[in-house]
Coordinates of C-alpha atoms in Angstrom, one line a residue:
M1 CA 0.0 0.2 -0.2
R2 CA 0.9 3.4 -0.9
Y3 CA 0.9 5.9 2.3
S4 CA -0.6 8.6 0.6
K5 CA -3.5 7.1 -1.2
L6 CA -4.5 5.4 2.3
L7 CA -6.4 7.3 4.9
I8 CA -4.4 8.0 7.8
P9 CA -5.3 11.1 9.5
T10 CA -2.5 10.8 12.3
L11 CA -2.3 13.2 14.8
R12 CA 0.6 15.2 16.9
E13 CA -1.2 15.9 20.0
D14 CA -3.3 13.7 22.2
P15 CA -6.7 13.5 22.6
T16 CA -8.1 15.2 25.4
E17 CA -10.8 12.9 25.5
A18 CA -8.5 9.8 25.7
E19 CA -8.0 8.5 29.0
V20 CA -5.4 5.5 28.3
I21 CA -2.8 4.3 26.2
S22 CA -4.6 2.5 23.7
H23 CA -7.1 4.5 23.4
R24 CA -4.4 7.8 22.7
L25 CA -2.5 5.9 20.2
M26 CA -5.3 4.4 18.0
M27 CA -6.2 7.8 17.8
R28 CA -3.3 9.6 17.0
A29 CA -2.3 6.7 14.9
G30 CA -5.8 7.3 12.8
M31 CA -7.2 4.0 13.1
I32 CA -10.5 4.8 14.9
R33 CA -12.4 7.5 14.8
K34 CA -15.3 8.8 17.5
V35 CA -19.0 9.2 16.3
S36 CA -20.8 9.3 19.6
A37 CA -19.6 8.4 23.2
G38 CA -18.1 4.5 23.0
I39 CA -18.9 4.2 19.1
Y40 CA -16.2 4.3 16.5
N41 CA -15.6 4.0 13.1
F42 CA -12.7 1.8 12.5
L43 CA -10.7 3.3 9.5
P44 CA -8.5 1.4 6.8
V45 CA -5.2 0.8 9.0
G46 CA -7.4 -0.2 12.8
L47 CA -9.7 -2.6 10.3
R48 CA -6.6 -4.0 8.8
V49 CA -5.5 -5.0 12.4
L50 CA -9.5 -6.2 13.2
S51 CA -8.9 -8.5 10.0
K52 CA -6.2 -9.8 11.3
V53 CA -7.5 -10.6 14.7
A54 CA -10.9 -12.1 13.3
K55 CA -8.9 -14.2 11.3
I56 CA -6.6 -16.3 13.4
V57 CA -10.2 -16.4 16.1
R58 CA -11.6 -18.0 13.0
E59 CA -8.4 -20.7 12.1
E60 CA -8.7 -21.6 15.6
M61 CA -12.2 -22.2 16.4
E62 CA -13.1 -24.1 12.7
H63 CA -9.9 -26.2 13.8
A64 CA -11.7 -27.0 17.2
G65 CA -14.7 -28.4 15.4
A66 CA -17.1 -25.1 15.5
Q67 CA -19.0 -23.8 13.0
E68 CA -19.5 -20.7 11.4
I69 CA -23.2 -18.6 11.4
L70 CA -24.6 -14.8 12.1
M71 CA -27.4 -14.5 14.3
P72 CA -29.0 -10.7 13.9
A73 CA -28.1 -8.1 16.3
L74 CA -31.6 -6.7 16.8
Q75 CA -33.5 -9.7 19.6
P76 CA -37.5 -9.9 20.1
A77 CA -37.9 -9.4 23.9
E78 CA -39.6 -12.5 24.6
L79 CA -36.8 -14.8 23.8
W80 CA -35.1 -12.7 26.5
Q81 CA -38.5 -12.9 28.9
E82 CA -38.5 -16.4 29.0
T83 CA -34.7 -16.7 30.6
G84 CA -35.8 -13.6 33.1
R85 CA -33.1 -11.8 31.5
W86 CA -35.4 -9.1 30.3
Q87 CA -35.4 -7.5 34.0
Q88 CA -32.0 -8.7 35.4
Y89 CA -29.7 -7.4 32.7
G90 CA -30.3 -3.8 33.6
K91 CA -30.6 -0.7 32.2
E92 CA -26.8 -1.9 30.1
L93 CA -29.5 -4.0 27.4
M94 CA -30.1 -1.4 24.7
R95 CA -33.9 -1.3 24.7
L96 CA -36.0 0.0 21.3
K97 CA -39.3 -0.7 20.2
D98 CA -40.1 -1.4 16.4
R99 CA -43.5 0.9 14.7
H100 CA -46.0 -2.0 16.2
D101 CA -44.7 -0.8 20.0
R102 CA -42.9 -4.9 20.2
D103 CA -40.0 -4.5 22.5
F104 CA -36.4 -5.6 21.2
C105 CA -32.8 -5.0 22.0
L106 CA -29.8 -5.1 20.7
G107 CA -27.9 -8.2 21.9
P108 CA -25.0 -7.7 24.0
T109 CA -24.8 -11.6 23.6
H110 CA -26.8 -14.2 22.1
E111 CA -27.6 -17.4 24.7
E112 CA -31.3 -16.7 24.2
V113 CA -31.5 -16.4 20.5
I114 CA -28.7 -19.5 19.8
T115 CA -31.0 -21.7 21.9
D116 CA -34.0 -20.6 20.4
L117 CA -32.3 -22.0 17.3
V118 CA -31.5 -25.2 18.6
R119 CA -34.2 -26.3 20.2
R120 CA -36.0 -25.9 17.0
E121 CA -33.3 -27.5 14.5
V122 CA -31.5 -30.1 17.0
K123 CA -34.4 -32.9 17.6
S124 CA -31.7 -35.9 18.0
Y125 CA -29.1 -37.2 20.0
R126 CA -27.4 -38.0 17.0
Q127 CA -27.1 -34.3 16.0
L128 CA -24.9 -34.2 19.1
P129 CA -22.5 -32.4 20.1
I130 CA -22.3 -29.2 18.4
N131 CA -20.8 -26.0 18.4
L132 CA -21.7 -22.8 16.5
Y133 CA -20.0 -19.3 16.7
Q134 CA -20.5 -15.6 15.2
I135 CA -18.1 -12.9 15.2
Q136 CA -20.6 -10.2 15.3
T137 CA -21.5 -6.6 16.3
K138 CA -22.8 -6.2 20.5
F139 CA -24.2 -3.5 22.1
R140 CA -24.4 -2.6 25.6
D141 CA -25.7 0.5 26.7
E142 CA -22.6 1.6 29.4
I143 CA -23.7 4.1 32.0
R144 CA -20.2 5.4 31.4
P145 CA -18.6 4.8 28.3
R146 CA -14.5 5.6 28.3
F147 CA -11.2 4.2 27.6
G148 CA -12.0 3.7 23.9
L149 CA -12.4 0.2 22.5
M150 CA -11.8 -0.6 26.0
R151 CA -15.1 -0.2 27.2
G152 CA -17.7 0.9 24.7
R153 CA -21.4 0.7 23.7
E154 CA -21.0 -1.0 20.5
F155 CA -17.4 -3.6 20.3
V156 CA -17.2 -6.7 18.1
M157 CA -17.5 -9.7 19.5
K158 CA -16.8 -13.8 18.8
D159 CA -19.4 -15.8 20.7
A160 CA -20.0 -19.6 20.6
Y161 CA -22.2 -22.0 22.0
S162 CA -21.7 -25.5 22.2
F163 CA -24.7 -28.2 23.2
D164 CA -23.9 -32.0 24.2
A165 CA -26.1 -34.6 25.2
D166 CA -24.2 -35.1 28.7
L167 CA -22.1 -33.4 31.2
E168 CA -19.3 -35.6 30.2
G169 CA -19.5 -33.8 26.4
A170 CA -20.4 -30.6 27.4
K171 CA -16.8 -30.6 29.7
E172 CA -15.2 -32.0 26.5
N173 CA -16.2 -29.4 24.7
Y174 CA -15.2 -26.8 27.0
K175 CA -11.9 -28.3 27.4
K176 CA -11.5 -28.0 23.5
M177 CA -12.1 -24.1 23.8
Y178 CA -10.0 -23.7 26.7
D179 CA -7.3 -25.0 24.8
A180 CA -8.0 -23.4 21.5
Y181 CA -8.3 -19.9 23.9
H182 CA -4.5 -20.8 24.6
K183 CA -3.8 -21.3 20.8
I184 CA -5.5 -18.2 19.8
F185 CA -4.4 -15.7 22.1
S186 CA -0.1 -17.4 21.4
R187 CA -0.6 -16.9 17.9
L188 CA -1.8 -13.0 18.8
G189 CA 1.5 -12.7 20.2
L190 CA 0.3 -11.6 23.4
R191 CA 1.1 -11.8 27.1
F192 CA -1.9 -14.1 29.2
R193 CA -3.2 -16.2 31.7
A194 CA -6.4 -17.9 32.0
V195 CA -7.8 -17.4 35.2
E196 CA -10.9 -18.6 37.1
A197 CA -13.6 -16.4 37.5
D198 CA -17.0 -15.5 38.4
T199 CA -20.2 -16.3 35.7
G200 CA -21.6 -13.1 36.4
L201 CA -25.0 -12.3 34.2
I202 CA -24.1 -15.2 32.1
G203 CA -24.7 -17.4 34.7
G204 CA -23.6 -21.8 34.7
S205 CA -21.5 -22.9 37.3
S206 CA -17.8 -22.4 36.4
S207 CA -15.6 -20.0 33.9
H208 CA -12.1 -19.1 33.5
E209 CA -10.9 -15.7 32.1
F210 CA -8.0 -15.0 29.6
M211 CA -6.6 -12.2 30.3
V212 CA -4.1 -9.9 28.9
L213 CA -1.3 -9.1 31.6
A214 CA -0.8 -4.9 31.1
Q215 CA 0.4 -2.5 33.6
T216 CA -2.9 -0.8 33.0
G217 CA -5.2 -3.6 33.5
E218 CA -8.6 -2.5 34.8
E219 CA -8.6 -6.4 36.8
G220 CA -6.3 -7.6 39.1
I221 CA -5.1 -11.3 39.0
A222 CA -3.8 -13.0 41.7
S223 CA -1.5 -15.8 40.8
C224 CA 0.3 -18.1 42.5
T225 CA 4.2 -18.0 42.8
K226 CA 5.0 -21.8 42.3
C227 CA 2.3 -23.6 41.2
D228 CA 0.0 -23.0 37.9
Y229 CA -3.4 -21.7 40.0
A230 CA -4.6 -18.6 38.6
A231 CA -8.0 -16.3 39.3
N232 CA -9.4 -13.1 39.5
V233 CA -8.7 -11.2 42.7
E234 CA -12.4 -11.3 43.4
R235 CA -12.7 -15.2 42.4
A236 CA -9.7 -16.0 44.3
E237 CA -10.7 -18.5 47.1
L238 CA -8.9 -17.6 50.0
K239 CA -8.6 -20.0 53.3
K240 CA -8.3 -19.1 57.4
G241 CA -5.0 -17.6 58.1
A242 CA -2.6 -19.4 59.9
G243 CA -2.1 -19.1 63.6
G244 CA -5.4 -19.4 65.2
R245 CA -7.3 -17.0 67.6
G246 CA -3.8 -16.1 69.3
P247 CA -3.7 -15.3 73.0
G248 CA -7.6 -15.8 73.6
A249 CA -10.6 -13.8 74.4
G250 CA -9.2 -14.2 78.1
E251 CA -6.0 -12.5 77.8
V252 CA -7.4 -9.2 75.8
K253 CA -8.5 -5.9 77.9
G254 CA -12.2 -5.2 78.1
L255 CA -14.4 -3.3 75.9
E256 CA -13.0 0.2 75.8
K257 CA -15.0 3.3 73.8
V258 CA -12.8 6.0 72.8
Q259 CA -13.4 9.6 70.8
T260 CA -12.1 9.7 67.4
P261 CA -13.9 13.3 66.3
D262 CA -14.3 13.7 62.6
K263 CA -12.5 10.2 62.0
K264 CA -14.1 8.2 59.8
T265 CA -12.0 6.1 57.4
V266 CA -9.5 3.6 58.1
E267 CA -6.7 5.9 57.6
E268 CA -7.6 8.8 59.6
V269 CA -9.1 6.3 62.6
S270 CA -5.7 4.1 62.5
A271 CA -3.3 7.4 62.4
F272 CA -5.3 8.7 65.3
L273 CA -5.3 5.5 67.5
K274 CA -1.4 5.1 66.4
A275 CA -2.6 1.7 64.7
T276 CA -3.0 0.1 61.7
P277 CA -5.2 -0.5 59.0
P278 CA -5.1 -4.5 59.7
Q279 CA -6.0 -3.9 63.5
L280 CA -9.3 -2.4 62.4
V281 CA -12.4 -4.2 61.3
K282 CA -14.7 -2.2 58.6
T283 CA -18.3 -3.1 59.2
L284 CA -20.2 -1.9 55.6
L285 CA -24.0 -2.1 55.4
F286 CA -25.8 -3.7 52.9
S287 CA -29.4 -4.4 51.8
A288 CA -29.5 -8.0 51.1
D289 CA -32.8 -8.6 48.6
G290 CA -34.5 -6.1 50.9
R291 CA -33.3 -7.2 54.4
P292 CA -30.0 -5.5 56.3
L293 CA -26.9 -7.0 56.3
A294 CA -23.8 -6.3 58.3
V295 CA -20.0 -7.4 56.4
L296 CA -16.9 -7.2 58.5
V297 CA -13.6 -7.7 57.0
R298 CA -9.8 -6.1 57.9
G299 CA -9.7 -2.9 57.6
D300 CA -6.7 -3.3 54.8
H301 CA -8.9 -5.9 53.1
Q302 CA -12.2 -5.2 50.4
V303 CA -15.3 -6.9 50.5
N304 CA -16.2 -8.7 47.5
E305 CA -19.4 -8.5 47.0
I306 CA -19.3 -11.6 44.5
K307 CA -18.5 -13.7 47.0
V308 CA -21.0 -12.3 49.2
R309 CA -23.9 -12.7 47.1
R310 CA -23.1 -16.5 46.3
L311 CA -23.0 -17.0 50.0
L312 CA -26.4 -15.4 50.7
G313 CA -27.6 -16.8 47.4
V314 CA -29.3 -13.0 47.0
S315 CA -29.7 -11.5 44.0
D316 CA -29.4 -7.4 44.5
L317 CA -26.8 -6.9 47.3
I318 CA -27.0 -2.7 47.6
L319 CA -24.3 -0.9 49.6
A320 CA -26.6 1.0 52.0
D321 CA -27.6 4.8 52.0
A322 CA -26.7 7.0 55.1
G323 CA -30.4 7.0 56.0
K324 CA -30.7 3.1 56.0
V325 CA -27.3 3.2 58.2
E326 CA -28.5 5.2 61.0
A327 CA -31.8 4.1 61.0
W328 CA -30.3 -0.2 61.5
T329 CA -27.4 1.1 63.8
G330 CA -28.3 4.3 65.6
G331 CA -25.0 6.2 64.2
P332 CA -23.7 8.4 61.3
S333 CA -21.9 6.4 58.6
G334 CA -18.2 5.9 59.0
F335 CA -18.7 4.9 62.3
S336 CA -20.8 1.3 62.2
G337 CA -19.4 -1.2 64.3
P338 CA -21.0 -4.9 65.2
V339 CA -21.2 -4.6 68.6
G340 CA -24.8 -3.6 69.8
L341 CA -26.1 -4.4 66.4
K342 CA -29.6 -6.2 66.5
N343 CA -31.8 -8.2 64.2
I344 CA -28.9 -7.6 61.8
E345 CA -27.3 -10.5 59.9
I346 CA -23.7 -10.4 60.6
I347 CA -21.3 -12.5 58.4
G348 CA -17.5 -11.9 58.5
D349 CA -14.4 -12.4 56.6
L350 CA -11.9 -15.6 57.8
S351 CA -9.4 -13.1 58.2
V352 CA -11.6 -11.4 61.0
E353 CA -12.0 -14.9 63.0
V354 CA -8.6 -15.2 63.7
M355 CA -8.3 -11.6 64.9
P356 CA -7.5 -11.9 68.8
E357 CA -8.8 -8.3 69.1
S358 CA -9.9 -5.0 66.7
I359 CA -10.9 -1.6 66.4
V360 CA -14.3 -1.2 65.1
G361 CA -17.1 1.9 64.8
A362 CA -19.0 2.0 68.0
N363 CA -22.8 3.1 66.3
E364 CA -22.4 6.6 67.5
K365 CA -20.5 9.8 66.0
D366 CA -16.9 10.3 67.1
A367 CA -16.5 6.9 68.5
H368 CA -14.8 3.9 68.0
Y369 CA -14.4 1.0 70.2
L370 CA -10.8 -0.5 71.4
H371 CA -10.3 -4.4 72.3
A372 CA -13.7 -6.0 70.4
V373 CA -13.9 -9.8 70.1
P374 CA -16.1 -11.6 68.5
G375 CA -18.1 -14.1 70.7
R376 CA -17.3 -11.9 73.6
D377 CA -18.3 -8.5 72.2
F378 CA -20.6 -8.7 69.3
K379 CA -21.8 -11.8 67.8
V380 CA -21.1 -13.3 64.0
D381 CA -23.4 -15.2 62.2
R382 CA -21.0 -16.8 60.2
F383 CA -17.4 -17.1 58.9
A384 CA -16.5 -16.9 54.9
D385 CA -14.2 -16.0 52.4
L386 CA -15.6 -12.7 52.0
R387 CA -13.0 -10.6 50.5
N388 CA -10.5 -10.2 47.8
A389 CA -6.9 -11.7 47.2
V390 CA -4.0 -9.5 47.8
A391 CA -0.4 -9.9 47.3
G392 CA 0.9 -12.3 50.1
D393 CA -2.4 -14.5 50.8
A394 CA -1.5 -18.3 50.8
C395 CA -2.6 -20.0 47.4
P396 CA -5.8 -22.3 47.9
R397 CA -3.8 -25.1 45.9
C398 CA -0.4 -25.1 47.5
G399 CA 0.0 -22.7 50.3
A400 CA 2.7 -20.8 48.4
P401 CA 2.2 -16.6 48.1
V402 CA 0.4 -15.6 46.0
S403 CA 1.6 -12.3 43.9
I404 CA -1.2 -9.4 42.4
D405 CA -0.7 -8.2 38.5
R406 CA -3.0 -6.9 36.2
G407 CA -4.6 -7.3 33.3
I408 CA -7.6 -7.0 30.6
E409 CA -10.3 -9.2 30.0
V410 CA -10.4 -10.5 26.1
G411 CA -11.9 -13.9 26.6
H412 CA -14.5 -15.6 28.7
V413 CA -15.5 -19.5 28.8
F414 CA -18.3 -20.9 30.3
M415 CA -19.9 -23.6 31.4
L416 CA -23.5 -23.3 31.2
G417 CA -25.0 -26.4 32.2
T418 CA -28.7 -26.4 31.7
K419 CA -29.6 -22.9 32.6
Y420 CA -31.0 -22.1 29.3
S421 CA -32.0 -24.9 27.6
E422 CA -34.2 -25.7 30.7
A423 CA -35.4 -21.9 31.3
M424 CA -36.3 -22.2 27.5
K425 CA -37.7 -26.1 27.5
A426 CA -34.6 -26.9 24.5
T427 CA -34.4 -30.9 24.5
F428 CA -33.4 -33.2 22.3
L429 CA -34.3 -37.1 22.1
D430 CA -32.2 -39.4 23.9
S431 CA -30.9 -43.1 22.4
K432 CA -33.7 -44.2 24.5
G433 CA -36.4 -41.9 22.9
E434 CA -36.7 -39.5 26.1
E435 CA -36.8 -35.9 26.2
Q436 CA -33.7 -34.0 27.8
F437 CA -32.2 -30.8 28.2
F438 CA -29.3 -29.9 26.1
V439 CA -26.4 -29.3 28.3
M440 CA -24.3 -25.8 27.1
G441 CA -20.8 -24.0 27.2
C442 CA -20.1 -20.2 26.0
Y443 CA -17.2 -18.6 24.9
G444 CA -16.6 -15.5 24.1
I445 CA -13.6 -13.7 22.7
G446 CA -13.2 -9.3 22.6
V447 CA -12.5 -9.0 18.8
S448 CA -12.0 -5.2 18.8
R449 CA -10.9 -5.3 22.4
I450 CA -7.7 -7.1 21.7
I451 CA -6.6 -4.3 19.8
A452 CA -6.4 -2.5 22.7
A453 CA -5.2 -4.9 25.1
A454 CA -2.4 -5.4 22.0
I455 CA -1.3 -1.6 22.5
E456 CA -1.6 -1.1 26.1
Q457 CA 0.8 -4.2 26.6
N458 CA 3.1 -3.5 23.4
H459 CA 3.9 0.5 23.3
D460 CA 6.6 3.1 23.9
E461 CA 6.5 6.8 24.3
K462 CA 6.9 7.2 20.8
G463 CA 3.9 4.7 19.5
I464 CA 2.8 1.4 19.3
I465 CA 4.8 -2.0 18.6
W466 CA 2.7 -4.1 16.9
P467 CA 3.2 -7.9 17.2
M468 CA 3.7 -9.4 13.8
P469 CA 0.8 -11.4 13.6
I470 CA -1.6 -8.8 14.1
A471 CA 0.4 -5.5 12.5
P472 CA -1.2 -3.6 9.8
F473 CA 1.7 -4.0 7.8
A474 CA 5.1 -6.4 7.9
I475 CA 7.3 -4.0 6.4
H476 CA 7.5 -0.1 6.2
I477 CA 9.8 1.3 3.3
I478 CA 11.0 5.0 4.1
P479 CA 12.8 6.9 1.8
V480 CA 14.4 9.8 3.4
Q481 CA 15.5 12.0 0.1
D482 CA 12.1 11.5 -2.4
Q483 CA 13.8 13.9 -4.8
S484 CA 16.8 11.6 -5.4
E485 CA 15.7 9.1 -8.2
R486 CA 18.3 6.6 -6.6
V487 CA 16.3 6.8 -3.6
M488 CA 12.9 6.0 -4.9
I489 CA 14.1 3.7 -7.5
T490 CA 15.9 1.3 -4.6
A491 CA 12.2 2.1 -2.8
E492 CA 10.4 0.8 -5.5
L493 CA 12.1 -2.1 -6.3
I494 CA 12.3 -3.6 -2.7
Y495 CA 8.6 -2.3 -2.7
G496 CA 7.6 -4.8 -5.4
S497 CA 9.4 -7.6 -4.2
M498 CA 7.4 -7.5 -0.8
I499 CA 4.7 -7.3 -2.3
R500 CA 5.4 -10.2 -4.9
A501 CA 6.5 -12.2 -2.1
G502 CA 3.1 -12.0 -0.6
I503 CA 4.3 -9.9 2.7
E504 CA 2.2 -6.8 3.5
T505 CA 4.3 -3.7 2.6
I506 CA 3.9 0.4 3.0
I507 CA 5.9 2.6 1.0
E508 CA 6.0 6.1 2.2
D509 CA 5.3 8.1 -0.5
R510 CA 4.4 11.2 0.7
S511 CA 6.6 14.8 0.5
E512 CA 7.0 15.0 3.9
R513 CA 9.9 15.9 6.0
A514 CA 12.4 13.4 7.3
G515 CA 11.2 13.7 11.0
V516 CA 7.4 13.6 10.4
K517 CA 7.9 10.3 8.3
F518 CA 9.7 8.8 11.3
N519 CA 7.7 9.8 13.9
D520 CA 4.7 8.8 11.8
A521 CA 6.3 5.3 11.1
D522 CA 6.9 5.1 15.1
L523 CA 3.5 5.6 15.9
L524 CA 1.8 3.5 13.1
G525 CA 4.3 0.6 15.0
V526 CA 5.1 -1.7 12.0
P527 CA 7.5 -4.4 13.2
Y528 CA 10.4 -3.6 10.5
Q529 CA 11.5 0.2 9.0
V530 CA 13.3 0.4 5.7
V531 CA 15.2 3.4 5.4
L532 CA 16.6 4.4 2.4
G533 CA 18.9 7.6 1.9
E534 CA 21.5 8.8 -0.6
K535 CA 24.3 8.5 2.0
N536 CA 23.9 5.0 2.5
L537 CA 22.9 3.7 -0.8
H538 CA 26.1 6.1 -2.0
E539 CA 28.0 3.3 0.7
G540 CA 25.4 0.2 -0.7
F541 CA 23.4 -0.2 2.0
V542 CA 19.4 0.3 3.3
E543 CA 19.0 0.5 7.1
L544 CA 16.9 -1.8 8.3
K545 CA 14.8 -0.9 12.0
N546 CA 13.7 -3.5 14.5
R547 CA 10.5 -1.3 16.3
R548 CA 10.6 -3.5 19.2
T549 CA 14.0 -2.8 20.0
G550 CA 15.3 0.2 18.1
E551 CA 17.9 -2.0 17.0
K552 CA 19.2 -1.0 13.5
Q553 CA 21.3 -2.3 11.0
K554 CA 23.0 -1.7 7.5
V555 CA 22.3 -4.1 5.4
E556 CA 23.6 -4.8 1.5
V557 CA 21.0 -3.4 -1.0
E558 CA 21.6 -6.9 -2.9
K559 CA 20.7 -8.6 0.0
A560 CA 18.0 -6.6 1.7
I561 CA 15.2 -8.0 0.2
D562 CA 16.0 -11.8 0.6
H563 CA 17.1 -10.7 4.5
L564 CA 13.3 -8.9 4.7
I565 CA 11.5 -11.7 3.1
E566 CA 13.9 -14.4 5.7
L567 CA 12.5 -11.5 8.7
V568 CA 8.8 -11.7 7.8
Q569 CA 8.2 -15.2 6.3
G570 CA 11.4 -17.6 8.0
P571 CA 14.4 -19.2 6.3
R572 CA 13.8 -20.6 3.3
P573 CA 14.1 -24.4 2.9
Q574 CA 17.1 -25.1 1.4
P575 CA 17.5 -27.5 -1.5
A576 CA 18.3 -31.1 -1.5
S577 CA 21.6 -31.7 -2.6

């Protein structure tokens, strides 16, 4: 491709609305342009990358036995009402009405549509197993779209759905997709981890997220430093701390109320009382399906609402507002504690159970208690794992410490079981002629999100550094002196040879200053740059730059074409002697 013929509207400055590196660089490199909040045009370079990601996904899905279909983005409300998700999904579901006043939505996912298709077309166990997938635009009415392609209202996703006759078959399909995802992300040239995850609104019995490792990632990943255990911090399993109850309640001083004027936060209270955050216990009040609930966690830990919801089996868990806190505890927000609470279920994290004593709120303004002991000073109805993992926690598999990394979710696999087939009465006839519910799996990949994640992981201060498999071009030819006939003839010779060899190449043919060409080349991030100047050509060389390492080397003009082909395609097979 010729640079002058492509729409690549690069920007010198970062767009003001761009918050993360990938958003800034995609805008500056002319890959995308905003249409509305969370909605973007893909320009030629952006679409080339998107197509390459999709191609790799397609190849591995089909290699794993999945069949490609295409389902409608517009879905009737009746299907979602069958599963109950029309109400459950909330305001993120993009809803609309047609001219006949019938309800529809723009699909964020397609469990209902695919289950409806299969229940009508697959009647016998002989037609199973079957795995159907699509690559399609999805919609999500985000309350605050941000981070460019990371959290948009419109995005491209691959979603696949497997249907099996029994649980064993479903587990086999799940394993195939799990393995296929490893191949996909490896081929994309990304550093990633597969982690245990929560099933969320999709539902099901188990799931794994595939996370691209990046310091700017939104999610924390707890990874064992010794074995292969990994989970997101919300899903990571935690065990009771070692050491039991310490000195015991009999060796702890009696409960003592102290004044803590205007000190509400853990940091403020611990500093004022010359304590440390792990010596405090936070009491958080929730409405759990309408009933009051107190959750206790250590001062340096965070409550994991997913774990609380799962423990109690509730669907709605809402942090209590100031009015409810005062009505339930008798004191203002910021001073809540478990001592004296009545008619409220109290649950505590495992780390609280092993604390010999703690500092807690006194349920009155500007007051806390010292030396509070569970069982002596307040009752806890049950202890459980209720918090997010932190660095140094014990691995639930081998006991070694876990580390916390940041990651960007780009793929998710779910074991759905019969959640949707039962709700939608999707059945087949087994070998005995009896009706059975399909056992399902669901497998998603954020195709457009992968582009943003790849940039978050592969960039420097100058711009993008593409992994070769998804780079828009493999070679960027940059003639510095376009007025020199020798420079341009040599550049065109190399360009033509690359095209004939099937190597995607862009040639810089604009009448721009050398600095502009170099800056745009680094911004676009093509893996190899070939720089041609009069001086080097006079000496018989071209300059080759590796965009990732920055390494530059001079290559003889006569050897440059073969050298570039070998770099991109690998060594050519030698003829037999």
